[in-house]
């Protein structure tokens, strides 16, 4: 049994119950961790407080607003966290965004601004959050981000997000090297496709899910909670020797050739 009692986990990217971050938060909370949730905008505040309650954290955990594209909001949220808790142990980064057009148009037409936004929110934010979290990880720590196989192979319409995921996976390795001496581990889970808010409006999503059922060794799609279980493992002492890695939770889809 993994015991995270007395540990503090900060989770970015929990928008609703379907978010991948929700299943990660659920597993961390079940293991005894205290949760700090960070939501993107004022609009999501009530939702975040309800989610804390659903996660059994209404007395212990807390929720703060932070748009990760703004340095001053990152500084402010970690100042609030430092005030509420003397130390943090776990940081979950489950954030990605690219302007909708960039996920629709021909990749060749990717604009400089859409490229910048995708990389700012989906990649740079991990570096900025890791830098802000590290001084609070006085007893070592674990940082985990979410990636997708589209960072390695071409999926129609994933486009600039694929380029951003490749950069994110590289950032995981460079951060792992940078933070290793402080006993802070940095890893990624590469999740198979899941119907979340971030998958809404993406044409052909069924086709992507069907391809997994057909081709993946396990002949099914992943369940959210399977990502939560792997995230819990990677953030726990059981994974004390693992850093800079990308772990696939994809029913084996990535190993197949045809
Ligand atoms: P989601 O929409 O529930 O989560 C995305 C989160 O990013 C939201 O909570 C949103 O508020 C947050 N966000 C976006 N811009 C932000 C900003 N400027 N500041 C702060 N927060 C911001 O969708 P999800 O599928 O749970 O996505 C979470 C992560 O999982 C993403 O990195 C995504 O790429 C990755 N992922 C998703 C799938 C999938 O098929 N759904 C598969 C593999 C990896
Ligand atoms: O990382 C993602 C999606 C991230 C995402 C989603 C959106 C939709 C709404 C980033 N930015 C936006 N911007 C919006 O305006 N996934 C892994 C899910 C996903 O998205 C795809 C996929 C899969 C899988 C897009 C095309 C093909 C496959």
mmCIF file of C-alpha atoms and ligand atoms in Angstrom:
data_model
loop_
_atom_site.group_PDB
_atom_site.id
_atom_site.type_symbol
_atom_site.label_atom_id
_atom_site.label_comp_id
_atom_site.label_asym_id
_atom_site.label_seq_id
_atom_site.Cartn_x
_atom_site.Cartn_y
_atom_site.Cartn_z
ATOM 1 C CA UNK A 1 0.000 0.000 0.000
ATOM 2 C CA UNK A 2 1.295 3.443 -0.928
ATOM 3 C CA UNK A 3 1.036 5.819 2.022
ATOM 4 C CA UNK A 4 1.203 9.551 1.279
ATOM 5 C CA UNK A 5 -0.120 10.728 4.667
ATOM 6 C CA UNK A 6 1.421 14.070 5.573
ATOM 7 C CA UNK A 7 2.441 14.733 1.946
ATOM 8 C CA UNK A 8 1.196 17.786 0.054
ATOM 9 C CA UNK A 9 0.338 17.478 -3.660
ATOM 10 C CA UNK A 10 -0.293 20.504 -5.892
ATOM 11 C CA UNK A 11 -2.409 19.770 -8.976
ATOM 12 C CA UNK A 12 -2.644 22.030 -12.045
ATOM 13 C CA UNK A 13 -5.175 21.282 -14.808
ATOM 14 C CA UNK A 14 -8.196 19.944 -12.958
ATOM 15 C CA UNK A 15 -11.143 21.513 -14.810
ATOM 16 C CA UNK A 16 -13.843 18.927 -14.069
ATOM 17 C CA UNK A 17 -14.461 15.290 -13.116
ATOM 18 C CA UNK A 18 -13.525 14.087 -16.573
ATOM 19 C CA UNK A 19 -10.093 15.754 -16.441
ATOM 20 C CA UNK A 20 -7.167 13.336 -16.338
ATOM 21 C CA UNK A 21 -5.996 15.371 -13.329
ATOM 22 C CA UNK A 22 -9.172 14.316 -11.467
ATOM 23 C CA UNK A 23 -8.232 10.628 -11.462
ATOM 24 C CA UNK A 24 -4.679 11.547 -10.460
ATOM 25 C CA UNK A 25 -5.983 13.718 -7.604
ATOM 26 C CA UNK A 26 -8.387 10.931 -6.556
ATOM 27 C CA UNK A 27 -5.574 8.406 -6.248
ATOM 28 C CA UNK A 28 -3.258 10.823 -4.414
ATOM 29 C CA UNK A 29 -6.069 11.694 -1.980
ATOM 30 C CA UNK A 30 -6.928 8.013 -1.431
ATOM 31 C CA UNK A 31 -3.280 7.425 -0.526
ATOM 32 C CA UNK A 32 -3.589 10.136 2.146
ATOM 33 C CA UNK A 33 -2.063 13.180 0.451
ATOM 34 C CA UNK A 34 -3.375 16.686 1.131
ATOM 35 C CA UNK A 35 -4.436 18.340 -2.139
ATOM 36 C CA UNK A 36 -3.914 21.859 -3.402
ATOM 37 C CA UNK A 37 -5.855 22.484 -6.619
ATOM 38 C CA UNK A 38 -5.087 25.271 -9.024
ATOM 39 C CA UNK A 39 -7.747 26.452 -11.459
ATOM 40 C CA UNK A 40 -7.266 28.636 -14.526
ATOM 41 C CA UNK A 41 -9.813 31.402 -14.020
ATOM 42 C CA UNK A 42 -12.312 32.920 -11.585
ATOM 43 C CA UNK A 43 -15.023 31.164 -13.575
ATOM 44 C CA UNK A 44 -13.733 27.785 -12.339
ATOM 45 C CA UNK A 45 -13.476 28.724 -8.633
ATOM 46 C CA UNK A 46 -16.805 27.277 -7.498
ATOM 47 C CA UNK A 47 -16.150 24.137 -9.545
ATOM 48 C CA UNK A 48 -12.704 23.747 -7.920
ATOM 49 C CA UNK A 49 -14.188 24.053 -4.435
ATOM 50 C CA UNK A 50 -16.811 21.417 -5.292
ATOM 51 C CA UNK A 51 -14.095 19.143 -6.658
ATOM 52 C CA UNK A 52 -12.142 19.504 -3.399
ATOM 53 C CA UNK A 53 -15.251 18.413 -1.517
ATOM 54 C CA UNK A 54 -15.801 15.436 -3.872
ATOM 55 C CA UNK A 55 -12.200 14.443 -3.241
ATOM 56 C CA UNK A 56 -12.820 14.483 0.518
ATOM 57 C CA UNK A 57 -10.532 17.485 0.966
ATOM 58 C CA UNK A 58 -12.931 20.242 2.022
ATOM 59 C CA UNK A 59 -11.335 20.577 5.483
ATOM 60 C CA UNK A 60 -7.728 19.919 4.565
ATOM 61 C CA UNK A 61 -7.050 20.916 0.950
ATOM 62 C CA UNK A 62 -7.402 24.256 -0.766
ATOM 63 C CA UNK A 63 -7.831 25.781 -4.218
ATOM 64 C CA UNK A 64 -6.077 28.786 -5.780
ATOM 65 C CA UNK A 65 -6.444 30.529 -9.138
ATOM 66 C CA UNK A 66 -3.503 30.561 -11.554
ATOM 67 C CA UNK A 67 -3.285 31.177 -15.278
ATOM 68 C CA UNK A 68 0.023 29.446 -16.082
ATOM 69 C CA UNK A 69 0.771 31.851 -18.933
ATOM 70 C CA UNK A 70 1.296 34.631 -16.356
ATOM 71 C CA UNK A 71 4.499 34.733 -14.291
ATOM 72 C CA UNK A 72 2.931 36.969 -11.633
ATOM 73 C CA UNK A 73 0.074 34.488 -11.100
ATOM 74 C CA UNK A 74 2.548 31.614 -10.733
ATOM 75 C CA UNK A 75 4.516 33.653 -8.162
ATOM 76 C CA UNK A 76 1.291 34.543 -6.336
ATOM 77 C CA UNK A 77 -0.045 30.992 -6.185
ATOM 78 C CA UNK A 78 3.221 29.595 -4.798
ATOM 79 C CA UNK A 79 3.370 32.413 -2.242
ATOM 80 C CA UNK A 80 -0.128 31.366 -1.115
ATOM 81 C CA UNK A 81 0.901 27.714 -1.029
ATOM 82 C CA UNK A 82 4.043 28.541 0.988
ATOM 83 C CA UNK A 83 1.878 30.389 3.488
ATOM 84 C CA UNK A 84 -0.603 27.533 3.859
ATOM 85 C CA UNK A 85 1.921 24.664 3.918
ATOM 86 C CA UNK A 86 5.522 24.607 5.046
ATOM 87 C CA UNK A 87 6.517 22.089 2.364
ATOM 88 C CA UNK A 88 5.206 20.451 -0.811
ATOM 89 C CA UNK A 89 6.034 16.971 -2.066
ATOM 90 C CA UNK A 90 4.237 16.427 -5.368
ATOM 91 C CA UNK A 91 3.488 18.644 -8.382
ATOM 92 C CA UNK A 92 1.077 17.487 -11.090
ATOM 93 C CA UNK A 93 1.121 19.369 -14.415
ATOM 94 C CA UNK A 94 -1.893 18.382 -16.501
ATOM 95 C CA UNK A 95 -2.178 21.462 -18.691
ATOM 96 C CA UNK A 96 -2.168 21.882 -22.464
ATOM 97 C CA UNK A 97 -3.620 24.385 -24.901
ATOM 98 C CA UNK A 98 -3.312 25.340 -28.545
ATOM 99 C CA UNK A 99 -5.687 27.719 -30.380
ATOM 100 C CA UNK A 100 -8.476 25.655 -31.981
ATOM 101 C CA UNK A 101 -7.555 26.692 -35.515
ATOM 102 C CA UNK A 102 -4.092 25.207 -35.132
ATOM 103 C CA UNK A 103 -5.686 21.794 -34.429
ATOM 104 C CA UNK A 104 -7.876 22.056 -37.513
ATOM 105 C CA UNK A 105 -5.813 23.648 -40.263
ATOM 106 C CA UNK A 106 -2.993 22.118 -42.289
ATOM 107 C CA UNK A 107 0.129 21.938 -40.065
ATOM 108 C CA UNK A 108 2.049 23.852 -42.740
ATOM 109 C CA UNK A 109 -0.099 26.898 -41.962
ATOM 110 C CA UNK A 110 0.769 27.002 -38.221
ATOM 111 C CA UNK A 111 1.171 30.670 -37.337
ATOM 112 C CA UNK A 112 4.000 32.071 -35.187
ATOM 113 C CA UNK A 113 1.437 33.177 -32.587
ATOM 114 C CA UNK A 114 -0.326 29.789 -32.384
ATOM 115 C CA UNK A 115 3.072 28.071 -32.079
ATOM 116 C CA UNK A 116 4.030 30.479 -29.285
ATOM 117 C CA UNK A 117 0.787 29.993 -27.352
ATOM 118 C CA UNK A 118 0.905 26.184 -27.623
ATOM 119 C CA UNK A 119 4.490 26.068 -26.369
ATOM 120 C CA UNK A 120 3.987 28.731 -23.692
ATOM 121 C CA UNK A 121 0.992 27.046 -22.059
ATOM 122 C CA UNK A 122 1.836 23.394 -22.740
ATOM 123 C CA UNK A 123 5.639 23.360 -22.275
ATOM 124 C CA UNK A 124 7.085 26.509 -20.682
ATOM 125 C CA UNK A 125 4.524 26.260 -17.857
ATOM 126 C CA UNK A 126 6.144 23.003 -16.685
ATOM 127 C CA UNK A 127 9.523 24.725 -16.390
ATOM 128 C CA UNK A 128 8.042 27.761 -14.623
ATOM 129 C CA UNK A 129 5.999 25.633 -12.179
ATOM 130 C CA UNK A 130 8.965 23.332 -11.460
ATOM 131 C CA UNK A 131 11.145 26.368 -10.660
ATOM 132 C CA UNK A 132 8.510 27.816 -8.347
ATOM 133 C CA UNK A 133 7.814 24.467 -6.649
ATOM 134 C CA UNK A 134 11.418 23.318 -6.146
ATOM 135 C CA UNK A 135 12.256 25.624 -3.190
ATOM 136 C CA UNK A 136 9.200 24.227 -1.366
ATOM 137 C CA UNK A 137 10.255 20.619 -2.038
ATOM 138 C CA UNK A 138 12.700 20.690 0.871
ATOM 139 C CA UNK A 139 12.397 16.953 1.478
ATOM 140 C CA UNK A 140 12.788 15.978 -2.198
ATOM 141 C CA UNK A 141 9.793 15.629 -4.446
ATOM 142 C CA UNK A 142 8.068 14.286 -7.527
ATOM 143 C CA UNK A 143 6.910 16.247 -10.567
ATOM 144 C CA UNK A 144 4.616 14.617 -13.130
ATOM 145 C CA UNK A 145 3.274 15.865 -16.460
ATOM 146 C CA UNK A 146 0.896 14.399 -19.056
ATOM 147 C CA UNK A 147 1.931 13.798 -22.634
ATOM 148 C CA UNK A 148 0.592 12.069 -25.753
ATOM 149 C CA UNK A 149 2.064 9.763 -28.409
ATOM 150 C CA UNK A 150 1.402 12.540 -30.951
ATOM 151 C CA UNK A 151 4.702 14.006 -29.689
ATOM 152 C CA UNK A 152 6.503 11.077 -31.298
ATOM 153 C CA UNK A 153 4.340 10.064 -34.262
ATOM 154 C CA UNK A 154 2.057 12.022 -36.561
ATOM 155 C CA UNK A 155 -1.665 12.015 -35.783
ATOM 156 C CA UNK A 156 -3.930 13.957 -38.152
ATOM 157 C CA UNK A 157 -4.823 17.379 -36.677
ATOM 158 C CA UNK A 158 -2.700 17.035 -33.525
ATOM 159 C CA UNK A 159 -0.338 19.382 -35.368
ATOM 160 C CA UNK A 160 1.436 21.975 -33.213
ATOM 161 C CA UNK A 161 0.398 20.102 -30.045
ATOM 162 C CA UNK A 162 2.561 17.220 -31.291
ATOM 163 C CA UNK A 163 5.545 19.531 -31.612
ATOM 164 C CA UNK A 164 4.797 20.909 -28.140
ATOM 165 C CA UNK A 165 4.578 17.390 -26.618
ATOM 166 C CA UNK A 166 7.971 16.512 -28.140
ATOM 167 C CA UNK A 167 9.383 19.626 -26.452
ATOM 168 C CA UNK A 168 7.568 18.761 -23.201
ATOM 169 C CA UNK A 169 9.108 15.271 -23.127
ATOM 170 C CA UNK A 170 12.543 16.771 -23.707
ATOM 171 C CA UNK A 171 11.891 19.328 -20.942
ATOM 172 C CA UNK A 172 11.108 16.400 -18.602
ATOM 173 C CA UNK A 173 14.612 15.034 -19.222
ATOM 174 C CA UNK A 174 16.360 18.409 -18.816
ATOM 175 C CA UNK A 175 14.385 19.200 -15.651
ATOM 176 C CA UNK A 176 15.174 15.748 -14.256
ATOM 177 C CA UNK A 177 18.881 16.474 -14.774
ATOM 178 C CA UNK A 178 18.555 19.950 -13.262
ATOM 179 C CA UNK A 179 16.603 18.876 -10.161
ATOM 180 C CA UNK A 180 18.099 15.457 -9.494
ATOM 181 C CA UNK A 181 20.688 16.734 -7.016
ATOM 182 C CA UNK A 182 17.820 18.009 -4.844
ATOM 183 C CA UNK A 183 16.169 14.556 -4.978
ATOM 184 C CA UNK A 184 13.321 15.937 -7.075
ATOM 185 C CA UNK A 185 12.203 13.464 -9.736
ATOM 186 C CA UNK A 186 10.511 14.552 -12.976
ATOM 187 C CA UNK A 187 8.486 12.158 -15.126
ATOM 188 C CA UNK A 188 5.688 12.032 -17.694
ATOM 189 C CA UNK A 189 2.787 9.689 -18.331
ATOM 190 C CA UNK A 190 1.923 9.279 -21.999
ATOM 191 C CA UNK A 191 -1.790 8.541 -21.850
ATOM 192 C CA UNK A 192 -3.894 6.940 -24.567
ATOM 193 C CA UNK A 193 -6.829 8.991 -25.923
ATOM 194 C CA UNK A 194 -9.554 9.858 -23.400
ATOM 195 C CA UNK A 195 -12.753 11.826 -23.945
ATOM 196 C CA UNK A 196 -12.146 14.936 -21.818
ATOM 197 C CA UNK A 197 -12.825 18.633 -22.326
ATOM 198 C CA UNK A 198 -9.511 18.792 -24.238
ATOM 199 C CA UNK A 199 -10.813 16.139 -26.648
ATOM 200 C CA UNK A 200 -14.098 17.947 -27.273
ATOM 201 C CA UNK A 201 -14.624 19.361 -30.704
ATOM 202 C CA UNK A 202 -11.799 17.288 -32.115
ATOM 203 C CA UNK A 203 -13.110 15.756 -35.325
ATOM 204 C CA UNK A 204 -12.452 12.035 -35.799
ATOM 205 C CA UNK A 205 -11.955 11.407 -32.072
ATOM 206 C CA UNK A 206 -14.027 8.223 -32.433
ATOM 207 C CA UNK A 207 -11.725 7.107 -35.200
ATOM 208 C CA UNK A 208 -8.746 7.552 -32.866
ATOM 209 C CA UNK A 209 -10.489 5.554 -30.109
ATOM 210 C CA UNK A 210 -11.499 2.827 -32.599
ATOM 211 C CA UNK A 211 -7.937 2.486 -33.920
ATOM 212 C CA UNK A 212 -6.783 1.747 -30.363
ATOM 213 C CA UNK A 213 -9.458 -0.930 -29.845
ATOM 214 C CA UNK A 214 -8.426 -2.563 -33.089
ATOM 215 C CA UNK A 215 -4.646 -2.326 -32.860
ATOM 216 C CA UNK A 216 -3.581 -2.080 -29.214
ATOM 217 C CA UNK A 217 -2.410 -5.328 -27.614
ATOM 218 C CA UNK A 218 -5.125 -5.026 -24.947
ATOM 219 C CA UNK A 219 -7.815 -4.287 -27.614
ATOM 220 C CA UNK A 220 -9.489 -1.565 -25.593
ATOM 221 C CA UNK A 221 -9.048 2.063 -24.633
ATOM 222 C CA UNK A 222 -7.581 3.115 -21.302
ATOM 223 C CA UNK A 223 -9.690 4.139 -18.342
ATOM 224 C CA UNK A 224 -8.920 7.425 -16.624
ATOM 225 C CA UNK A 225 -8.172 5.683 -13.345
ATOM 226 C CA UNK A 226 -5.359 3.694 -14.996
ATOM 227 C CA UNK A 227 -3.546 6.997 -15.507
ATOM 228 C CA UNK A 228 -4.252 7.848 -11.848
ATOM 229 C CA UNK A 229 -2.761 4.543 -10.687
ATOM 230 C CA UNK A 230 0.446 5.024 -12.692
ATOM 231 C CA UNK A 231 0.707 8.652 -11.591
ATOM 232 C CA UNK A 232 0.371 7.553 -7.951
ATOM 233 C CA UNK A 233 3.164 5.007 -8.450
ATOM 234 C CA UNK A 234 5.480 7.527 -10.163
ATOM 235 C CA UNK A 235 4.904 10.096 -7.392
ATOM 236 C CA UNK A 236 5.433 7.565 -4.606
ATOM 237 C CA UNK A 237 8.565 6.166 -2.938
ATOM 238 C CA UNK A 238 8.022 2.979 -4.995
ATOM 239 C CA UNK A 239 9.409 4.939 -7.987
ATOM 240 C CA UNK A 240 12.358 6.457 -6.069
ATOM 241 C CA UNK A 241 14.799 5.329 -8.778
ATOM 242 C CA UNK A 242 12.795 6.627 -11.763
ATOM 243 C CA UNK A 243 13.356 10.106 -13.202
ATOM 244 C CA UNK A 244 13.317 11.712 -16.657
ATOM 245 C CA UNK A 245 11.099 8.924 -18.013
ATOM 246 C CA UNK A 246 7.994 8.823 -20.166
ATOM 247 C CA UNK A 247 5.734 5.945 -19.089
ATOM 248 C CA UNK A 248 3.039 4.869 -21.550
ATOM 249 C CA UNK A 249 -0.426 4.096 -20.219
ATOM 250 C CA UNK A 250 -1.966 3.272 -23.585
ATOM 251 C CA UNK A 251 -2.937 -0.419 -23.571
ATOM 252 C CA UNK A 252 0.274 -1.001 -25.528
ATOM 253 C CA UNK A 253 -0.776 0.968 -28.631
ATOM 254 C CA UNK A 254 2.678 2.567 -29.060
ATOM 255 C CA UNK A 255 4.500 -0.753 -29.477
ATOM 256 C CA UNK A 256 2.484 -1.817 -32.511
ATOM 257 C CA UNK A 257 3.754 -1.424 -36.070
ATOM 258 C CA UNK A 258 0.543 -1.975 -37.969
HETATM 259 P P1 LIG B 1 -8.757 18.982 -19.557
HETATM 260 O O1 LIG B 1 -9.356 19.969 -20.480
HETATM 261 O O2 LIG B 1 -9.612 18.428 -18.493
HETATM 262 O O3 LIG B 1 -7.430 19.567 -18.896
HETATM 263 C C1 LIG B 1 -6.671 20.595 -19.478
HETATM 264 C C2 LIG B 1 -6.457 21.611 -18.395
HETATM 265 O O4 LIG B 1 -5.570 22.645 -18.836
HETATM 266 C C3 LIG B 1 -7.754 22.315 -17.964
HETATM 267 O O5 LIG B 1 -7.916 22.123 -16.582
HETATM 268 C C4 LIG B 1 -7.492 23.774 -18.268
HETATM 269 O O6 LIG B 1 -8.093 24.636 -17.333
HETATM 270 C C5 LIG B 1 -5.979 23.808 -18.173
HETATM 271 N N1 LIG B 1 -5.407 25.001 -18.794
HETATM 272 C C6 LIG B 1 -5.397 25.357 -20.101
HETATM 273 N N2 LIG B 1 -4.829 26.572 -20.262
HETATM 274 C C7 LIG B 1 -4.445 26.975 -19.015
HETATM 275 C C8 LIG B 1 -3.816 28.148 -18.512
HETATM 276 N N3 LIG B 1 -3.463 29.154 -19.302
HETATM 277 N N4 LIG B 1 -3.584 28.224 -17.173
HETATM 278 C C9 LIG B 1 -3.940 27.213 -16.349
HETATM 279 N N5 LIG B 1 -4.549 26.081 -16.765
HETATM 280 C C10 LIG B 1 -4.794 25.973 -18.089
HETATM 281 O O7 LIG B 1 -8.190 17.814 -20.516
HETATM 282 P P2 LIG B 1 -7.248 16.560 -20.207
HETATM 283 O O8 LIG B 1 -7.469 15.633 -21.351
HETATM 284 O O9 LIG B 1 -7.449 16.095 -18.821
HETATM 285 O O10 LIG B 1 -5.787 17.181 -20.398
HETATM 286 C C11 LIG B 1 -4.805 17.182 -19.397
HETATM 287 C C12 LIG B 1 -3.444 16.822 -19.968
HETATM 288 O O11 LIG B 1 -3.469 15.491 -20.463
HETATM 289 C C13 LIG B 1 -2.989 17.684 -21.144
HETATM 290 O O12 LIG B 1 -1.597 17.927 -21.026
HETATM 291 C C14 LIG B 1 -3.238 16.792 -22.339
HETATM 292 O O13 LIG B 1 -2.392 17.102 -23.413
HETATM 293 C C15 LIG B 1 -2.887 15.460 -21.733
HETATM 294 N N6 LIG B 1 -3.372 14.274 -22.473
HETATM 295 C C16 LIG B 1 -4.686 14.147 -22.795
HETATM 296 C C17 LIG B 1 -5.121 13.021 -23.497
HETATM 297 C C18 LIG B 1 -6.564 12.868 -23.919
HETATM 298 O O14 LIG B 1 -6.828 12.092 -24.846
HETATM 299 N N7 LIG B 1 -7.515 13.522 -23.272
HETATM 300 C C19 LIG B 1 -4.196 12.016 -23.835
HETATM 301 C C20 LIG B 1 -2.853 12.173 -23.468
HETATM 302 C C21 LIG B 1 -2.454 13.308 -22.784
HETATM 303 O O1 LIG B 2 -3.391 16.933 -25.801
HETATM 304 C C1 LIG B 2 -4.517 16.719 -26.211
HETATM 305 C C2 LIG B 2 -5.452 17.861 -26.539
HETATM 306 C C3 LIG B 2 -4.961 19.176 -26.049
HETATM 307 C C4 LIG B 2 -5.741 20.347 -26.558
HETATM 308 C C5 LIG B 2 -7.093 20.312 -26.877
HETATM 309 C C6 LIG B 2 -7.731 21.464 -27.316
HETATM 310 C C7 LIG B 2 -9.173 21.473 -27.734
HETATM 311 C C8 LIG B 2 -9.787 22.840 -27.600
HETATM 312 C C9 LIG B 2 -5.061 21.532 -26.698
HETATM 313 N N1 LIG B 2 -5.665 22.655 -27.128
HETATM 314 C C10 LIG B 2 -6.971 22.645 -27.422
HETATM 315 N N2 LIG B 2 -7.548 23.807 -27.867
HETATM 316 C C11 LIG B 2 -8.879 23.957 -28.013
HETATM 317 O O2 LIG B 2 -9.356 25.017 -28.447
HETATM 318 N N3 LIG B 2 -4.917 15.410 -26.414
HETATM 319 C C12 LIG B 2 -3.925 14.364 -26.266
HETATM 320 C C13 LIG B 2 -6.259 15.011 -26.850
HETATM 321 C C14 LIG B 2 -6.240 14.907 -28.352
HETATM 322 O O3 LIG B 2 -6.350 16.003 -29.117
HETATM 323 C C15 LIG B 2 -6.233 15.581 -30.444
HETATM 324 C C16 LIG B 2 -6.045 14.200 -30.480
HETATM 325 C C17 LIG B 2 -6.042 13.754 -29.130
HETATM 326 C C18 LIG B 2 -5.855 12.354 -28.650
HETATM 327 C C19 LIG B 2 -6.269 16.330 -31.612
HETATM 328 C C20 LIG B 2 -6.135 15.666 -32.838
HETATM 329 C C21 LIG B 2 -5.940 14.306 -32.893
HETATM 330 C C22 LIG B 2 -5.900 13.552 -31.703
#
